[in-house]
mmCIF file of C-alpha atoms in Angstrom:
data_model
loop_
_atom_site.group_PDB
_atom_site.id
_atom_site.type_symbol
_atom_site.label_atom_id
_atom_site.label_comp_id
_atom_site.label_asym_id
_atom_site.label_seq_id
_atom_site.Cartn_x
_atom_site.Cartn_y
_atom_site.Cartn_z
ATOM 1 C CA MET A 1 -3.990 19.736 0.666
ATOM 2 C CA THR A 2 -7.178 21.754 0.741
ATOM 3 C CA ASP A 3 -9.733 21.460 3.557
ATOM 4 C CA GLN A 4 -11.943 19.010 1.714
ATOM 5 C CA ALA A 5 -13.940 16.360 3.536
ATOM 6 C CA ILE A 6 -12.772 12.772 3.241
ATOM 7 C CA PRO A 7 -15.155 10.958 0.895
ATOM 8 C CA GLU A 8 -17.037 7.871 2.011
ATOM 9 C CA GLY A 9 -15.104 4.592 1.617
ATOM 10 C CA LYS A 10 -15.349 2.418 -1.483
ATOM 11 C CA PRO A 11 -14.983 -1.368 -1.728
ATOM 12 C CA THR A 12 -12.026 -2.809 -3.615
ATOM 13 C CA SER A 13 -14.313 -4.119 -6.358
ATOM 14 C CA ALA A 14 -15.689 -0.637 -7.162
ATOM 15 C CA SER A 15 -12.663 0.361 -9.229
ATOM 16 C CA ARG A 16 -11.031 -2.962 -10.147
ATOM 17 C CA THR A 17 -10.424 -3.204 -13.897
ATOM 18 C CA THR A 18 -8.803 -5.278 -16.645
ATOM 19 C CA LEU A 19 -7.145 -3.843 -19.743
ATOM 20 C CA SER A 20 -6.495 -6.319 -22.592
ATOM 21 C CA HIS A 21 -4.270 -5.817 -25.626
ATOM 22 C CA ILE A 22 -2.928 -8.038 -28.444
ATOM 23 C CA MET A 23 0.830 -7.660 -28.863
ATOM 24 C CA THR A 24 2.045 -6.961 -32.410
ATOM 25 C CA GLY A 25 5.359 -6.588 -34.182
ATOM 26 C CA ASN A 26 5.340 -2.873 -33.318
ATOM 27 C CA ASP A 27 5.683 -3.829 -29.644
ATOM 28 C CA THR A 28 8.933 -5.809 -29.928
ATOM 29 C CA ASN A 29 12.432 -5.153 -28.694
ATOM 30 C CA LEU A 30 15.711 -6.179 -30.356
ATOM 31 C CA LEU A 31 15.338 -9.728 -29.015
ATOM 32 C CA GLY A 32 11.995 -10.205 -30.773
ATOM 33 C CA THR A 33 9.905 -10.281 -27.590
ATOM 34 C CA VAL A 34 7.599 -7.527 -26.361
ATOM 35 C CA HIS A 35 9.500 -4.522 -25.031
ATOM 36 C CA GLY A 36 9.278 -4.109 -21.251
ATOM 37 C CA GLY A 37 8.377 -0.452 -21.741
ATOM 38 C CA VAL A 38 5.260 -1.451 -23.687
ATOM 39 C CA ILE A 39 4.158 -3.636 -20.772
ATOM 40 C CA MET A 40 4.988 -0.849 -18.304
ATOM 41 C CA LYS A 41 2.808 1.600 -20.245
ATOM 42 C CA LEU A 42 -0.111 -0.840 -20.158
ATOM 43 C CA VAL A 43 0.472 -1.280 -16.419
ATOM 44 C CA ASP A 44 0.473 2.503 -15.877
ATOM 45 C CA ASP A 45 -2.644 2.920 -18.045
ATOM 46 C CA ALA A 46 -4.626 0.266 -16.134
ATOM 47 C CA ALA A 47 -3.421 1.535 -12.750
ATOM 48 C CA GLY A 48 -4.283 5.114 -13.722
ATOM 49 C CA ALA A 49 -7.799 4.093 -14.708
ATOM 50 C CA VAL A 50 -8.273 2.338 -11.371
ATOM 51 C CA ALA A 51 -6.863 5.296 -9.403
ATOM 52 C CA GLY A 52 -9.102 7.741 -11.261
ATOM 53 C CA ARG A 53 -12.158 5.579 -10.731
ATOM 54 C CA HIS A 54 -11.455 5.079 -7.046
ATOM 55 C CA SER A 55 -10.662 8.718 -6.347
ATOM 56 C CA GLY A 56 -13.444 10.064 -8.547
ATOM 57 C CA GLY A 57 -11.198 12.308 -10.616
ATOM 58 C CA PRO A 58 -7.680 12.932 -11.861
ATOM 59 C CA ALA A 59 -4.819 10.967 -10.324
ATOM 60 C CA VAL A 60 -1.171 11.070 -11.326
ATOM 61 C CA THR A 61 1.550 8.435 -11.082
ATOM 62 C CA ALA A 62 3.804 9.211 -8.108
ATOM 63 C CA SER A 63 5.956 6.073 -8.186
ATOM 64 C CA MET A 64 6.237 2.567 -9.553
ATOM 65 C CA ASP A 65 7.570 -0.109 -7.226
ATOM 66 C CA GLU A 66 8.696 -3.631 -7.863
ATOM 67 C CA MET A 67 7.953 -3.966 -11.571
ATOM 68 C CA VAL A 68 8.695 -7.650 -12.041
ATOM 69 C CA PHE A 69 8.864 -9.440 -15.386
ATOM 70 C CA LEU A 70 8.359 -13.173 -14.824
ATOM 71 C CA GLU A 71 8.149 -14.461 -18.403
ATOM 72 C CA PRO A 72 8.709 -12.926 -21.834
ATOM 73 C CA VAL A 73 5.660 -11.755 -23.763
ATOM 74 C CA ARG A 74 5.559 -12.620 -27.465
ATOM 75 C CA VAL A 75 3.983 -11.168 -30.561
ATOM 76 C CA GLY A 76 0.490 -12.638 -30.812
ATOM 77 C CA ASP A 77 -0.006 -12.816 -27.055
ATOM 78 C CA LEU A 78 -3.227 -11.416 -25.665
ATOM 79 C CA VAL A 79 -2.084 -9.511 -22.567
ATOM 80 C CA HIS A 80 -4.478 -8.858 -19.693
ATOM 81 C CA VAL A 81 -3.495 -6.194 -17.165
ATOM 82 C CA LYS A 82 -5.559 -6.525 -13.970
ATOM 83 C CA ALA A 83 -5.448 -3.676 -11.470
ATOM 84 C CA GLN A 84 -7.035 -2.758 -8.151
ATOM 85 C CA VAL A 85 -6.548 -0.293 -5.319
ATOM 86 C CA ASN A 86 -4.761 -2.096 -2.472
ATOM 87 C CA TRP A 87 -4.404 0.759 0.025
ATOM 88 C CA THR A 88 -5.285 4.422 0.437
ATOM 89 C CA GLY A 89 -3.831 7.316 2.402
ATOM 90 C CA ARG A 90 -5.143 10.873 2.582
ATOM 91 C CA SER A 91 -4.495 11.712 -1.068
ATOM 92 C CA SER A 92 -2.528 8.712 -2.327
ATOM 93 C CA MET A 93 -3.380 5.181 -3.348
ATOM 94 C CA GLU A 94 -1.346 2.062 -3.976
ATOM 95 C CA VAL A 95 -2.551 0.142 -7.021
ATOM 96 C CA GLY A 96 -1.525 -3.484 -7.459
ATOM 97 C CA VAL A 97 -1.241 -4.818 -10.997
ATOM 98 C CA ARG A 98 -0.982 -8.367 -12.349
ATOM 99 C CA VAL A 99 -0.007 -8.957 -15.971
ATOM 100 C CA LEU A 100 -1.206 -12.163 -17.653
ATOM 101 C CA ALA A 101 -0.634 -13.409 -21.187
ATOM 102 C CA GLU A 102 -2.218 -16.061 -23.371
ATOM 103 C CA ARG A 103 -1.860 -16.979 -27.024
ATOM 104 C CA TRP A 104 -4.546 -15.167 -28.995
ATOM 105 C CA ASN A 105 -5.470 -18.285 -30.992
ATOM 106 C CA GLU A 106 -5.306 -20.982 -28.302
ATOM 107 C CA SER A 107 -7.655 -21.922 -25.504
ATOM 108 C CA THR A 108 -4.951 -22.452 -22.896
ATOM 109 C CA PRO A 109 -5.163 -20.570 -19.611
ATOM 110 C CA ALA A 110 -3.375 -17.246 -19.266
ATOM 111 C CA THR A 111 -0.092 -17.235 -17.329
ATOM 112 C CA GLN A 112 1.154 -14.507 -15.052
ATOM 113 C CA VAL A 113 4.053 -12.736 -16.792
ATOM 114 C CA GLY A 114 4.529 -9.729 -14.529
ATOM 115 C CA SER A 115 3.399 -7.634 -11.594
ATOM 116 C CA ALA A 116 3.870 -4.147 -10.224
ATOM 117 C CA TYR A 117 2.830 -1.756 -7.494
ATOM 118 C CA LEU A 118 2.224 1.898 -8.301
ATOM 119 C CA VAL A 119 1.430 4.854 -6.085
ATOM 120 C CA PHE A 120 -0.949 7.492 -7.427
ATOM 121 C CA ALA A 121 -1.789 10.883 -6.000
ATOM 122 C CA ALA A 122 -5.274 12.302 -6.504
ATOM 123 C CA VAL A 123 -5.096 15.915 -7.672
ATOM 124 C CA ASP A 124 -7.567 18.750 -8.116
ATOM 125 C CA ALA A 125 -7.876 21.046 -11.148
ATOM 126 C CA ASP A 126 -4.862 23.057 -9.939
ATOM 127 C CA GLY A 127 -2.696 19.954 -9.509
ATOM 128 C CA ARG A 128 -2.855 20.048 -5.710
ATOM 129 C CA PRO A 129 -3.459 16.859 -3.679
ATOM 130 C CA ARG A 130 -7.076 16.111 -2.871
ATOM 131 C CA PRO A 131 -8.616 13.551 -0.503
ATOM 132 C CA VAL A 132 -9.397 10.028 -1.697
ATOM 133 C CA PRO A 133 -12.008 7.675 -0.308
ATOM 134 C CA PRO A 134 -10.632 4.952 1.957
ATOM 135 C CA VAL A 135 -10.527 1.565 0.256
ATOM 136 C CA ILE A 136 -12.603 -1.122 1.951
ATOM 137 C CA PRO A 137 -11.039 -4.585 1.483
ATOM 138 C CA GLU A 138 -13.745 -7.168 0.766
ATOM 139 C CA THR A 139 -11.983 -10.534 0.767
ATOM 140 C CA GLU A 140 -9.141 -12.174 2.692
ATOM 141 C CA ARG A 141 -6.936 -11.599 -0.386
ATOM 142 C CA ASP A 142 -7.890 -7.889 -0.352
ATOM 143 C CA ARG A 143 -7.056 -7.677 3.367
ATOM 144 C CA ARG A 144 -3.664 -9.347 2.766
ATOM 145 C CA ARG A 145 -2.929 -6.920 -0.090
ATOM 146 C CA TYR A 146 -3.901 -3.988 2.137
ATOM 147 C CA GLN A 147 -1.499 -5.139 4.875
ATOM 148 C CA GLU A 148 1.321 -5.776 2.391
ATOM 149 C CA ALA A 149 0.764 -2.300 0.894
ATOM 150 C CA GLN A 150 1.195 -0.756 4.350
ATOM 151 C CA ILE A 151 4.561 -2.549 4.639
ATOM 152 C CA ARG A 152 5.658 -1.274 1.222
ATOM 153 C CA ARG A 153 4.649 2.270 2.211
ATOM 154 C CA THR A 154 6.676 2.048 5.412
ATOM 155 C CA HIS A 155 9.679 0.870 3.399
ATOM 156 C CA ARG A 156 9.265 3.629 0.786
ATOM 157 C CA LEU A 157 9.162 6.310 3.472
ATOM 158 C CA ALA A 158 12.128 4.823 5.374
ATOM 159 C CA ARG A 159 14.192 4.586 2.174
ATOM 160 C CA ARG A 160 13.370 8.183 1.239
ATOM 161 C CA ARG A 161 14.279 9.388 4.761
ATOM 162 C CA ALA A 162 17.588 7.409 4.791
ATOM 163 C CA ILE A 163 18.634 8.795 1.396
ATOM 164 C CA LYS A 164 17.799 12.360 2.467
ATOM 165 C CA GLU A 165 19.831 11.945 5.670
ATOM 166 C CA LEU A 166 22.802 10.514 3.733
ATOM 167 C CA ARG A 167 22.762 13.415 1.291
ATOM 168 C CA GLU A 168 22.563 15.931 4.130
ATOM 169 C CA ARG A 169 25.535 14.263 5.922
ATOM 170 C CA ARG A 170 27.597 14.256 2.724
ATOM 171 C CA ALA A 171 26.762 17.928 2.103
ATOM 172 C CA ALA A 172 27.727 18.794 5.697
ATOM 173 C CA GLU A 173 31.069 17.008 5.124
ATOM 174 C CA GLY A 174 31.642 19.154 2.048
ATOM 175 C CA ILE A 175 31.226 16.281 -0.391
ATOM 176 C CA ASP A 176 29.708 17.720 -3.546
ATOM 177 C CA ASP A 177 27.961 15.168 -5.716
#
C-alpha cells in the first residue's frame, strides 16, 4: 500500500444504499424461481456501490461470505438489496447485505429472503490497495454489526492460515495435489 494518509472517518449512514429490481422471466432457473446467481449479482452490485461510496473511489470484491438464501424469490417480486459498511481495515471493508422481496402488485410488507457479507478492497488507479476511511457506527445495531464483522474477519484469517499450513505440510510430505 502506498504512503497515503488515512482519510477521516465516515458514519455508517454516509454510504448505506438500497438497490431495487423487479424480477422477470429472464431471471429464472430451471425450477421457475429466480436464479441464485441473479440475486448474488444484485448483492455484489449494491455492496460495490456502498464500498465505492465509503472509500471515495474504486473498490473490488475480495470475497463473499455466508451468502444465505432464506426463501425463494419469484417472478414478479420486487427485490430490495440493502447494503452498508459494517467494518473497515486499512484498505478493506466488510459490507453487510440484506435481501428483501415483496410482490410488485400487493401492499404486504417485504420479507427477508437472503443475506450476505462481502469484503471489498479499495484500489488506486494502478490496482494497488489504498487507505479507506474508518467506519463510525452510529446505532447499537451498527455497533453489533461492527463487532460481528471483526469476528468474521478473525475467522477468515484463521481459516486462510490453517489451509496454507495444511498445504505446506502436505507438500513437505511429498503429497502432490
